[in-house]
XYZ file of C-alpha atoms in Angstrom:
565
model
C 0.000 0.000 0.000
C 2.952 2.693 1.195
C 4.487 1.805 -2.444
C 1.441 2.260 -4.120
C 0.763 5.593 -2.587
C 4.347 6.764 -3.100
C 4.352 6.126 -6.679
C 1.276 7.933 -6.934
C 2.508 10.902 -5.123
C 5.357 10.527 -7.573
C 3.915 10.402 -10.675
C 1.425 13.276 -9.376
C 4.663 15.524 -9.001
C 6.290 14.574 -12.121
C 3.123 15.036 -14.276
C 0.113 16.347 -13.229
C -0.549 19.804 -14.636
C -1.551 21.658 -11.788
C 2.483 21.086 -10.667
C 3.716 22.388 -13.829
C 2.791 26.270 -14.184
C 3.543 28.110 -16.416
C 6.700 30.119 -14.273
C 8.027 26.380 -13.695
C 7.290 25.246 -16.993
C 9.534 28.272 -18.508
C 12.345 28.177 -15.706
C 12.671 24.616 -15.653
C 12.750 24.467 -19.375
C 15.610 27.547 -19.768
C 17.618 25.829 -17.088
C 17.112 22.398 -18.298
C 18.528 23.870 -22.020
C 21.802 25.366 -20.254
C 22.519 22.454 -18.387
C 22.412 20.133 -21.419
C 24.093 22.964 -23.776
C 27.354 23.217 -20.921
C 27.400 19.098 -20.756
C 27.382 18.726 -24.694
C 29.938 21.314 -25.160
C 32.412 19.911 -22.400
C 32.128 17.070 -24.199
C 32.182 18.318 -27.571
C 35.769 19.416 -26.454
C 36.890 16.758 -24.930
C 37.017 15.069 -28.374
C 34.287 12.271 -27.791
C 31.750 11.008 -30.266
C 28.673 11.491 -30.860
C 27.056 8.517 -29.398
C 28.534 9.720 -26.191
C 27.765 13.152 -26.126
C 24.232 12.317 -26.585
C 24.050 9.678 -23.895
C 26.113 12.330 -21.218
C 23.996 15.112 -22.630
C 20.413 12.834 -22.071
C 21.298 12.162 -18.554
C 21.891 15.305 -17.434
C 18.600 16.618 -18.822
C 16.805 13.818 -16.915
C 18.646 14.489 -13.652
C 17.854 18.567 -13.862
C 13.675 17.045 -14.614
C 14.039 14.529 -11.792
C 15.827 16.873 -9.168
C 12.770 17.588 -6.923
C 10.312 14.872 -7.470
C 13.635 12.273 -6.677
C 16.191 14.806 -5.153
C 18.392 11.521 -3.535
C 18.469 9.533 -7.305
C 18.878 12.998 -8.642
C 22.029 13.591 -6.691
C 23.526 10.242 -7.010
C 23.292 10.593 -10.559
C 24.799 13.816 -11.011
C 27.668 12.998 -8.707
C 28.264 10.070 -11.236
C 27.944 11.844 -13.974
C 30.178 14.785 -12.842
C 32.686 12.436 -12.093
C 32.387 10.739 -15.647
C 31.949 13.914 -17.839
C 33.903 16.811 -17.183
C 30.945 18.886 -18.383
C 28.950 17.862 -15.107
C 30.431 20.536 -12.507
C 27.182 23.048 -12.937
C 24.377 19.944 -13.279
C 25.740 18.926 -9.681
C 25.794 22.512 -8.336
C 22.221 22.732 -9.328
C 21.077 19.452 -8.195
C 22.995 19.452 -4.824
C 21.049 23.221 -4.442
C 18.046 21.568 -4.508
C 18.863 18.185 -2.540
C 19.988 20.627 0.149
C 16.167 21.901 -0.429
C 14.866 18.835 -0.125
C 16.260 16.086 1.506
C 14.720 16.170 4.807
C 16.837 14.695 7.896
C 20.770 14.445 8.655
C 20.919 10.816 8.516
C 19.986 10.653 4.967
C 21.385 13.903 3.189
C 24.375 12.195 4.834
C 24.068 8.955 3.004
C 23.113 10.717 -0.030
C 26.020 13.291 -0.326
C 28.323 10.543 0.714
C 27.015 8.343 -2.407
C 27.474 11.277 -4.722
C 31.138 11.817 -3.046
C 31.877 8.163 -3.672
C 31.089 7.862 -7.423
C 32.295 11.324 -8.060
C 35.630 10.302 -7.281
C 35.846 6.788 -8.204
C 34.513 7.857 -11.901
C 36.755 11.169 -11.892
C 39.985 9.772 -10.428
C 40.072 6.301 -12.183
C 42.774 4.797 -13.269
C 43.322 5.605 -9.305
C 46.876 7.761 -9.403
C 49.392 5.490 -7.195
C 51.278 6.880 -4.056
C 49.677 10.376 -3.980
C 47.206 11.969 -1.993
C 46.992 15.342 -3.825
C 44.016 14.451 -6.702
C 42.312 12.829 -4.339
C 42.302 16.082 -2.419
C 41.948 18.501 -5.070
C 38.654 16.412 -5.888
C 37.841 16.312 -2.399
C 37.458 19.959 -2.253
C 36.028 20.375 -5.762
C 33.247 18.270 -4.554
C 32.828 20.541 -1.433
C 32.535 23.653 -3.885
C 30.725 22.226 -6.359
C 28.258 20.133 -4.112
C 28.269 20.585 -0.715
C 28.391 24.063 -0.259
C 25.489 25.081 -2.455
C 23.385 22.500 -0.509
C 23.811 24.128 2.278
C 23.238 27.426 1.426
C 20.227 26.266 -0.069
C 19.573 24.656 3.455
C 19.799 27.950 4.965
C 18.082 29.763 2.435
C 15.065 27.449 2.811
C 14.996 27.211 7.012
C 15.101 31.500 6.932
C 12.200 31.668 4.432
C 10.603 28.905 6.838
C 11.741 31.295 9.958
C 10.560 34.227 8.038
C 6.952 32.758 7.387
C 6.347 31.043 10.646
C 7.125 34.989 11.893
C 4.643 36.720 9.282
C 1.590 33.955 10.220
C 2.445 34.884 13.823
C 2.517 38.921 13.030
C -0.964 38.357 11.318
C -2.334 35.930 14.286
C -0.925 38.614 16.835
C -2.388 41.546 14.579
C -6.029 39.465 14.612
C -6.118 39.105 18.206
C -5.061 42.511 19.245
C -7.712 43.879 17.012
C -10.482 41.098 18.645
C -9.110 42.670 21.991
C -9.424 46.259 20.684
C -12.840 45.246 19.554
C -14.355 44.093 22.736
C -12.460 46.586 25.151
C -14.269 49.216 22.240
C -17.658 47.228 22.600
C -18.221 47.491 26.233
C -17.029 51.644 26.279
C -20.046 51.960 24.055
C -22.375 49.874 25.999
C -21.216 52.137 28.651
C -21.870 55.227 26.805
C -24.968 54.224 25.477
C -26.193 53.204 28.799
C -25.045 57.140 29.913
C -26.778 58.487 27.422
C -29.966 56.511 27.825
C -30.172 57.491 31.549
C -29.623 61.055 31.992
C -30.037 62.483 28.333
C -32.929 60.391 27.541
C -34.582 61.287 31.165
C -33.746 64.895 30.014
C -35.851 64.696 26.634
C -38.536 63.244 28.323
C -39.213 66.077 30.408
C -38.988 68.167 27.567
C -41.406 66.744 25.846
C -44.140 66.614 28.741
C -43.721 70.358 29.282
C -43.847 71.691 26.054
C -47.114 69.355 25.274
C -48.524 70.899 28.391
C -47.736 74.335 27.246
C -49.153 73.193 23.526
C -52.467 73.415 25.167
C -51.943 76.295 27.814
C -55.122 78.271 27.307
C -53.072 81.383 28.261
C -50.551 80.997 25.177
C -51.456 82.379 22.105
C -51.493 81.215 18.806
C -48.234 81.842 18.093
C -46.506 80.880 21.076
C -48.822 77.328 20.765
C -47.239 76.638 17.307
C -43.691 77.182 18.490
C -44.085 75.132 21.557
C -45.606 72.618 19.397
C -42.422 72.919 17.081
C -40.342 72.464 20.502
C -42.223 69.031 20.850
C -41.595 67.576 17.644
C -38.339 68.506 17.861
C -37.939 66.977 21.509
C -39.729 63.734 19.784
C -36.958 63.818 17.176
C -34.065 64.190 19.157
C -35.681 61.023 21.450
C -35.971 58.702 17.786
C -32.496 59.601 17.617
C -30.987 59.192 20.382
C -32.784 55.746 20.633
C -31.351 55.000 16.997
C -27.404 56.016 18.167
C -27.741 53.921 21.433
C -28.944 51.072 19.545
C -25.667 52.024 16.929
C -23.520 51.939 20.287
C -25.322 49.103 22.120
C -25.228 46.904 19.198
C -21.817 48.075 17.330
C -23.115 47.145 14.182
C -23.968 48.169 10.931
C -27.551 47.856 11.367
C -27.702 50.517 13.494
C -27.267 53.326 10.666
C -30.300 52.004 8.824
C -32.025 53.390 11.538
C -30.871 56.772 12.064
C -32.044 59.145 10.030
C -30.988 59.301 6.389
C -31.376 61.718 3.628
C -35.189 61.521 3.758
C -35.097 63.488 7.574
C -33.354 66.088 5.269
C -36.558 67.790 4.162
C -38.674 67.011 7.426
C -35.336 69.590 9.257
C -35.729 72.187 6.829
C -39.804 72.288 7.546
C -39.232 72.419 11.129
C -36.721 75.109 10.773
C -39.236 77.077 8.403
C -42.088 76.298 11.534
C -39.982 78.137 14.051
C -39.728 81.408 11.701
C -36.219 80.926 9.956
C -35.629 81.688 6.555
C -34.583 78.350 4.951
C -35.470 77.074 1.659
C -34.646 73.296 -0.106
C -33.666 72.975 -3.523
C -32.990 69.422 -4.842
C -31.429 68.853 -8.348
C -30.433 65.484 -10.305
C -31.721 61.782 -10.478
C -32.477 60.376 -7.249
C -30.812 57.457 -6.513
C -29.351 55.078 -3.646
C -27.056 55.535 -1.225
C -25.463 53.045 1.480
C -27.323 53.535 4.769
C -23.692 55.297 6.400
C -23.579 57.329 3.366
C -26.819 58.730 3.547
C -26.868 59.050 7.276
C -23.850 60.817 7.051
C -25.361 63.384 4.495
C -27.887 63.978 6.725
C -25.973 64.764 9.435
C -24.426 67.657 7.217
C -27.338 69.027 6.759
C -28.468 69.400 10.619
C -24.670 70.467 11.546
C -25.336 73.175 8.865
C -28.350 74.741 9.940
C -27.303 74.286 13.742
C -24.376 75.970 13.079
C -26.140 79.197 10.952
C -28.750 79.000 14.011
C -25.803 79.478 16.412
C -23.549 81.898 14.395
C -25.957 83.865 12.083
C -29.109 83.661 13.268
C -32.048 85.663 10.700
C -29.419 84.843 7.858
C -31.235 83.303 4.816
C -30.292 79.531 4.739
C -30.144 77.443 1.917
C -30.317 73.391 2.053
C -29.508 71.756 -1.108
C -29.540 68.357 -2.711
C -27.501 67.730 -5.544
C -27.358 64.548 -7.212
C -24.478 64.116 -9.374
C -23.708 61.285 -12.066
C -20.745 60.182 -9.888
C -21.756 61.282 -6.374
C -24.144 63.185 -3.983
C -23.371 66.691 -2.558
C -25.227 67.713 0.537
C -25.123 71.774 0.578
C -25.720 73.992 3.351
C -25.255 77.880 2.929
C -25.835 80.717 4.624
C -25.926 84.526 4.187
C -24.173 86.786 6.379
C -26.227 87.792 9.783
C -27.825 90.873 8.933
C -26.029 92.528 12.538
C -22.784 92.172 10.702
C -22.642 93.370 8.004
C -21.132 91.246 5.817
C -18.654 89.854 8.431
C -19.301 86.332 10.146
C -17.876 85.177 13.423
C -15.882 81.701 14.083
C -17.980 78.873 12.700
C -16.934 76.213 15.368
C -16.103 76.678 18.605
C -13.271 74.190 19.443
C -13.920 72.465 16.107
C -15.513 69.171 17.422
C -18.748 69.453 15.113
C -16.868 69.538 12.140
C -14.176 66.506 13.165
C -16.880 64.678 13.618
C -18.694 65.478 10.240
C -14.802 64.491 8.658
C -14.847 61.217 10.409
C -17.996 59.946 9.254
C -17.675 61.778 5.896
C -14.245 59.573 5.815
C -15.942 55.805 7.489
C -18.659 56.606 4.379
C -16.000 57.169 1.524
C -16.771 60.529 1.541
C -15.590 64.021 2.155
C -16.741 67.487 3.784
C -15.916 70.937 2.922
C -16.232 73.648 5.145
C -15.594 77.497 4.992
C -16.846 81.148 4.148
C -18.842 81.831 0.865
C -17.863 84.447 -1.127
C -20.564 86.899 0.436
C -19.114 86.455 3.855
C -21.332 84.219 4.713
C -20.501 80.467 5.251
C -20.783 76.741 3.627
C -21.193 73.357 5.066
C -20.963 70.597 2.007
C -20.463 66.799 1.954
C -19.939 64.373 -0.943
C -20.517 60.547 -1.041
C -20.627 57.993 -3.609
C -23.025 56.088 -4.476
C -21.052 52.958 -4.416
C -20.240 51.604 -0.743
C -17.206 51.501 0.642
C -14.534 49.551 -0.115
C -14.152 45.882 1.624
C -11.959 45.351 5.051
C -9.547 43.484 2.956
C -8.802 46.693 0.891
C -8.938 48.842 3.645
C -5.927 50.514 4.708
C -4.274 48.801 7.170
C -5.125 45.242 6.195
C -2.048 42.589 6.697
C -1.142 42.129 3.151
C -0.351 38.546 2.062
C 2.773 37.017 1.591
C 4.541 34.614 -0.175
C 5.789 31.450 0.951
C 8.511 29.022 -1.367
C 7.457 26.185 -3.464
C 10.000 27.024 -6.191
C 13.957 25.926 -5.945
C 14.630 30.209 -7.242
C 11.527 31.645 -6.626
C 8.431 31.880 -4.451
C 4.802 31.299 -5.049
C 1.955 33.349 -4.457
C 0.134 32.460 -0.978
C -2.922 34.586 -0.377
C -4.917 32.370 1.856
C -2.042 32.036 4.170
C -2.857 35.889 5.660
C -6.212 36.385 4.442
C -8.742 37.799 7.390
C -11.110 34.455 6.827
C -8.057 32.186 8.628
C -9.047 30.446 11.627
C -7.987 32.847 15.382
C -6.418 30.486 17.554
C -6.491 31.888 21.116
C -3.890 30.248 22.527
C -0.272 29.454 21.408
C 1.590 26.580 22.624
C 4.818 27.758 23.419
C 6.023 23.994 22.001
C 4.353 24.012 19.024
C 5.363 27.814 17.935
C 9.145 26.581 18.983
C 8.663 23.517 16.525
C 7.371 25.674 13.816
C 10.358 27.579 13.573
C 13.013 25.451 14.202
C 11.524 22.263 11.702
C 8.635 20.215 12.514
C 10.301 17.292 11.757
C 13.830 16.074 14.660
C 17.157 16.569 13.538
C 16.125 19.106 11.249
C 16.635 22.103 12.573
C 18.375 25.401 12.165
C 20.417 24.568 15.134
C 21.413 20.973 13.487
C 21.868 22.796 10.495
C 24.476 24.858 11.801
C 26.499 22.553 13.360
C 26.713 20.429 10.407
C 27.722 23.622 8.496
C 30.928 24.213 11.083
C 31.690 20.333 11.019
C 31.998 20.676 7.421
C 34.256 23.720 7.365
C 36.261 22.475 9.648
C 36.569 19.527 7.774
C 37.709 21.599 4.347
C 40.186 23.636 6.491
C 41.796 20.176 7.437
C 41.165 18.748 3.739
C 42.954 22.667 2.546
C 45.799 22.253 4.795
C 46.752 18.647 3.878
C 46.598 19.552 0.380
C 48.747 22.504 0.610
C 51.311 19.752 2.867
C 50.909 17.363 -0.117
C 51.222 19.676 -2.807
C 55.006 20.849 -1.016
C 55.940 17.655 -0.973
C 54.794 16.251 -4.274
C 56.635 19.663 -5.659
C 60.134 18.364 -4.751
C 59.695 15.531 -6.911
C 58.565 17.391 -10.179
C 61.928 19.470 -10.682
C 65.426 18.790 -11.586
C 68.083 21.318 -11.932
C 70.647 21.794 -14.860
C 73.585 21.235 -12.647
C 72.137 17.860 -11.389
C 71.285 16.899 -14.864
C 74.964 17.795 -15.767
C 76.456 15.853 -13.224
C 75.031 12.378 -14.040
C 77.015 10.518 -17.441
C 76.083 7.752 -19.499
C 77.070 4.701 -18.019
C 76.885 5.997 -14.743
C 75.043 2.801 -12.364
C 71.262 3.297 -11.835
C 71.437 3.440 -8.103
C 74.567 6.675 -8.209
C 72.065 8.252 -10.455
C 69.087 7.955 -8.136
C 71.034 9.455 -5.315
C 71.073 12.491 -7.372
C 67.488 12.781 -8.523
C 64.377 13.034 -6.674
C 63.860 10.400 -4.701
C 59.985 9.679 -5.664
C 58.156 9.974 -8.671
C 55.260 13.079 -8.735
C 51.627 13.173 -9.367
C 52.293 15.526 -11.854
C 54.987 13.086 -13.581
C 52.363 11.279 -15.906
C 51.283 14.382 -17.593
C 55.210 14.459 -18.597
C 55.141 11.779 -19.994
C 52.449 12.429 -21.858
C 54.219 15.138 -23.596
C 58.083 13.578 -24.097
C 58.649 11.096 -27.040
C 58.062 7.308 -25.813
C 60.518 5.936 -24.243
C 63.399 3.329 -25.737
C 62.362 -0.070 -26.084
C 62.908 -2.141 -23.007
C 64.525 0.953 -20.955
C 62.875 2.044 -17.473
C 62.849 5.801 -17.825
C 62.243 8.715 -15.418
C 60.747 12.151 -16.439
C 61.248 15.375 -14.600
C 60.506 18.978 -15.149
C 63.093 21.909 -14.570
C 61.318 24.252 -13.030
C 59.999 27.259 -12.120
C 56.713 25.777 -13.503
C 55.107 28.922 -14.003
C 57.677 30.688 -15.284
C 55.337 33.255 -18.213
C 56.808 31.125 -21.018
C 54.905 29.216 -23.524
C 57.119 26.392 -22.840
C 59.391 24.437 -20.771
C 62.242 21.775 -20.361
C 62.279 18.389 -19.513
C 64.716 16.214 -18.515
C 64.779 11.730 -19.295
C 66.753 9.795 -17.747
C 66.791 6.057 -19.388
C 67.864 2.790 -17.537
C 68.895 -0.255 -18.801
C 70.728 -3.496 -17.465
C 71.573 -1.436 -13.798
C 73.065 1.501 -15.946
C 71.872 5.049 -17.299
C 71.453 4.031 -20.479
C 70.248 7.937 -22.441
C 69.750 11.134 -20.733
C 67.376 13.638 -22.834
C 66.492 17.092 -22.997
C 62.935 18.304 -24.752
C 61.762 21.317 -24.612
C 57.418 20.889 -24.606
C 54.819 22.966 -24.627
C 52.941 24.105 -21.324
């Protein structure tokens, strides 16, 4: 069953479409085309044949394809390749990038970098060089470069984007529950306020209303004095509907409670009671009616009674004018008033202490709207609000929202995660300190930032050691590369093989065979030894080397050739 289920979780990352987008399809396609172009050419170069190239060339395409469905294959194979095909050095930098990605736990990255070590230098080094150390450490350390090291930077790379996104789901859970807290310490303020209100201003009203009703039918008033008393009633019953409509807005700290405060249809019913108590107002109402959301149009009509409270308070007799204008793109609720006629053209402060008018702003603003306030250019003074007709954007526009963020599913890249911070996500209200530690460090045991860092200065202690062993070997493998003209004069034909010996290096170099390679061969049935002059790198374009031929116990030929570099 396990088997069964793997290979289907296989094949469903190696081909099922919803894997394969179209960033991946393009990236893995433009890396996969490198890759194989750098192995061809390598090999192209390196003289081989065709059959070969396109065998090398092949398998390095299907390692780059295979490198996160199968990162431990993928690795074993491009260590075996690398070591076969000299063209292989960036395929196994890319794979081991994304093995250090991928393969989860120390115990088997271990096995699987030490696999890819293993071929990598049988397949590179064979024939195996006899009595020296030095290739095998020169490979040693290529595969640390080439391997190792981008594997785990890719480790650390991955575990800080982890660390990073463990810390952004915790900003947004932190940011959720601060605002839930906010919320309810809000919530109960207003219950407490609305309660307030409801007791002493509501008590208040009351006794407003029974008094002027009794005077409404005072036989001693007069006509007059019984209309504005009755105007004094209505407008005590009005300021009860609303201050039952804005406790129920505080009480309930919803939405709801706008619909039933007054909205733009009180707007008229204000200007007739300000007409009943002798005020010169008039309403003028231009454009094609239409909807408004219930903030929107409560707002407007709170314009309009902050407008002709203020011109009551500041300019009383002034003409007032209340109009409604109803745009294509928005409403504009307009409240203007003349100059007192005590003035003389000149107005006194608006607002005293400005609180009216914040308040206008703020709702104007909850409502997606705007107010302007300020003198006319009679002297006189204008109160004017605009709202959309659309409502107001959505909380997850709003300023403020905790944007989304990405999280990796790419070896280079990252991929979009919007649900991750979206407002919807489940509020957890309490964190276990075990589980948040877990989440950052690695859910799964041994794989860890911590782990991951000790492995790191293991393994850089370990190439410091590998570094200073080569530089040892290469010292010592230098003394038996280079013979000097004198000691090449001093030796004759004839001479016995063992005086000659004493007088040349006393081992044969690593670099000796690539000599050889370069001399003419050697005399049949003679045992010959090859040594460079030195300096080595000495800014010619070529350099001498000396042969020294033995035959039957005796130096049979000593040469001189002068080869190329």
């Amino acid at each position: 069953m396990d088997v069964t289920a793997r290979a289907g979780d296989l094949w469903r990352q190696l081909a099922e479409p919803s894997q394969w987008s179209r960033r991946r399809v393009v990236g893995e396609s433009a890396l996969t085309a490198v890759l194989g172009f750098v192995t061809a050419a390598a090999e192209y170069l390196g003289g081989h044949n065709g059959l070969r190239i396109g065998l090398v060339t092949l398998a390095a395409v299907v390692c780059s394809l295979a490198r996160r469905a199968l990162p431990v294959p993928a690795l074993v194979a491009a260590g075996a390749l690398s070591g076969y095909a000299g063209g292989g050095a960036l395929l196994i930098t890319v794979v081991g990038w994304s093995a250090g990605r991928r393969i989860d736990g120390v115990l088997r990255a271990s096995t699987a970098f030490g696999a890819c070590f293993g071929l990598y230098t049988v397949l590179s080094l064979w024939p195996w060089p006899q009595r020296s150390v030095v290739p095998f450490v020169f490979g040693t350390v290529l595969f640390l470069v080439l391997a190792v090291f981008p594997a785990l930077a890719a480790r650390y790379w991955t575990q800080r984007r982890t660390l990073l996104r463990t810390l952004q789901e915790l900003n947004v859970q932190l940011l959720r529950e601060r605002r839930m807290v906010a919320g309810q310490a809000r919530m109960r303020e207003r219950q407490r306020i609305a309660q307030d209100m409801h007791d002493s201003l509501g008590h208040q009203l009351t006794l407003i209303s029974v008094h002027t009703g009794a005077l409404e039918v005072d036989p001693q008033l007069t006509g007059r004095q019984r209309e504005v008393a009755a105007v004094l009633r209505a407008a005590s019953m009005t300021a009860m509907r609303e201050l039952r409509a804005v406790v129920g807005v505080l009480g309930d700290d919803t939405a709801q409670g706008a619909e039933a405060s007054q909205g733009l249809a009180g707007v008229k019913s204000l200007v007739e009671s300000a007409a009943a108590t002798g005020t010169p107002v008039s309403f003028t109402q231009s454009g094609t009616v239409r909807a408004l959301a219930p903030a929107a149009g409560h707002a407007g009509y709170r314009v309009a009674q902050e407008g002709l409270t203020n011109a009551y308070k500041h300019a009383p007799g002034a003409p007032i004018t209340v109009s409604l204008y109803y745009e294509p793109d928005s409403l504009v609720v307009e409240v203007v008033n003349a100059p007192p006629p005590e003035t003389s053209g000149e107005i006194r402060e608006v607002v005293s202490g400005g609180q009216g008018l914040s308040g206008l702003r703020e709702r104007a603003r909850l409502a997606s709207g705007m107010v302007h306030a300020g003198r006319s250019t009679d002297g006189g003074f204008r109160l004017a609000g605009v709202f959309p007709y659309e409502s107001a954007t959505s909380p997850a526009d709003a300023p403020g929202a905790p944007a989304a963020f990405d999280s990796g599913g790419d070896d280079f890249g990252w991929q979009h995660d919007a649900a991750a911070s979206g407002e919807g996500g489940p509020v957890i209200d309490r964190l276990d300190p075990l589980e948040e530690f877990k989440s950052i460090m690695g859910a799964r045991k041994g794989n860890g930032l911590l782990v991951g860092c000790g492995i790191a200065a293991l393994l850089l202690a370990a190439v410091a050691v590998v570094c200073l062993i080569g530089v040892l070997s290469l010292g010592r493998e230098a003394d038996g590369v280079a013979v000097g003209p004198r000691d090449y004069a001093a030796v004759t034909v004839g001479d016995s093989e063992a005086q000659v010996r004493q007088r040349l290096p006393a081992r044969q170099s690593a670099f000796t065979p690539g000599l050889r390679d370069r001399v003419p061969a050697a005399p049949a049935g003679a045992s010959c030894l090859v040594f460079g002059s030195g300096p080595v790198w000495d800014g010619s374009a070529t350099e001498t080397v000396y042969r020294f031929c033995f035959m039957d116990g005796k130096l049979a030929a000593k040469q001189t050739f002068r080869v190329p570099r």
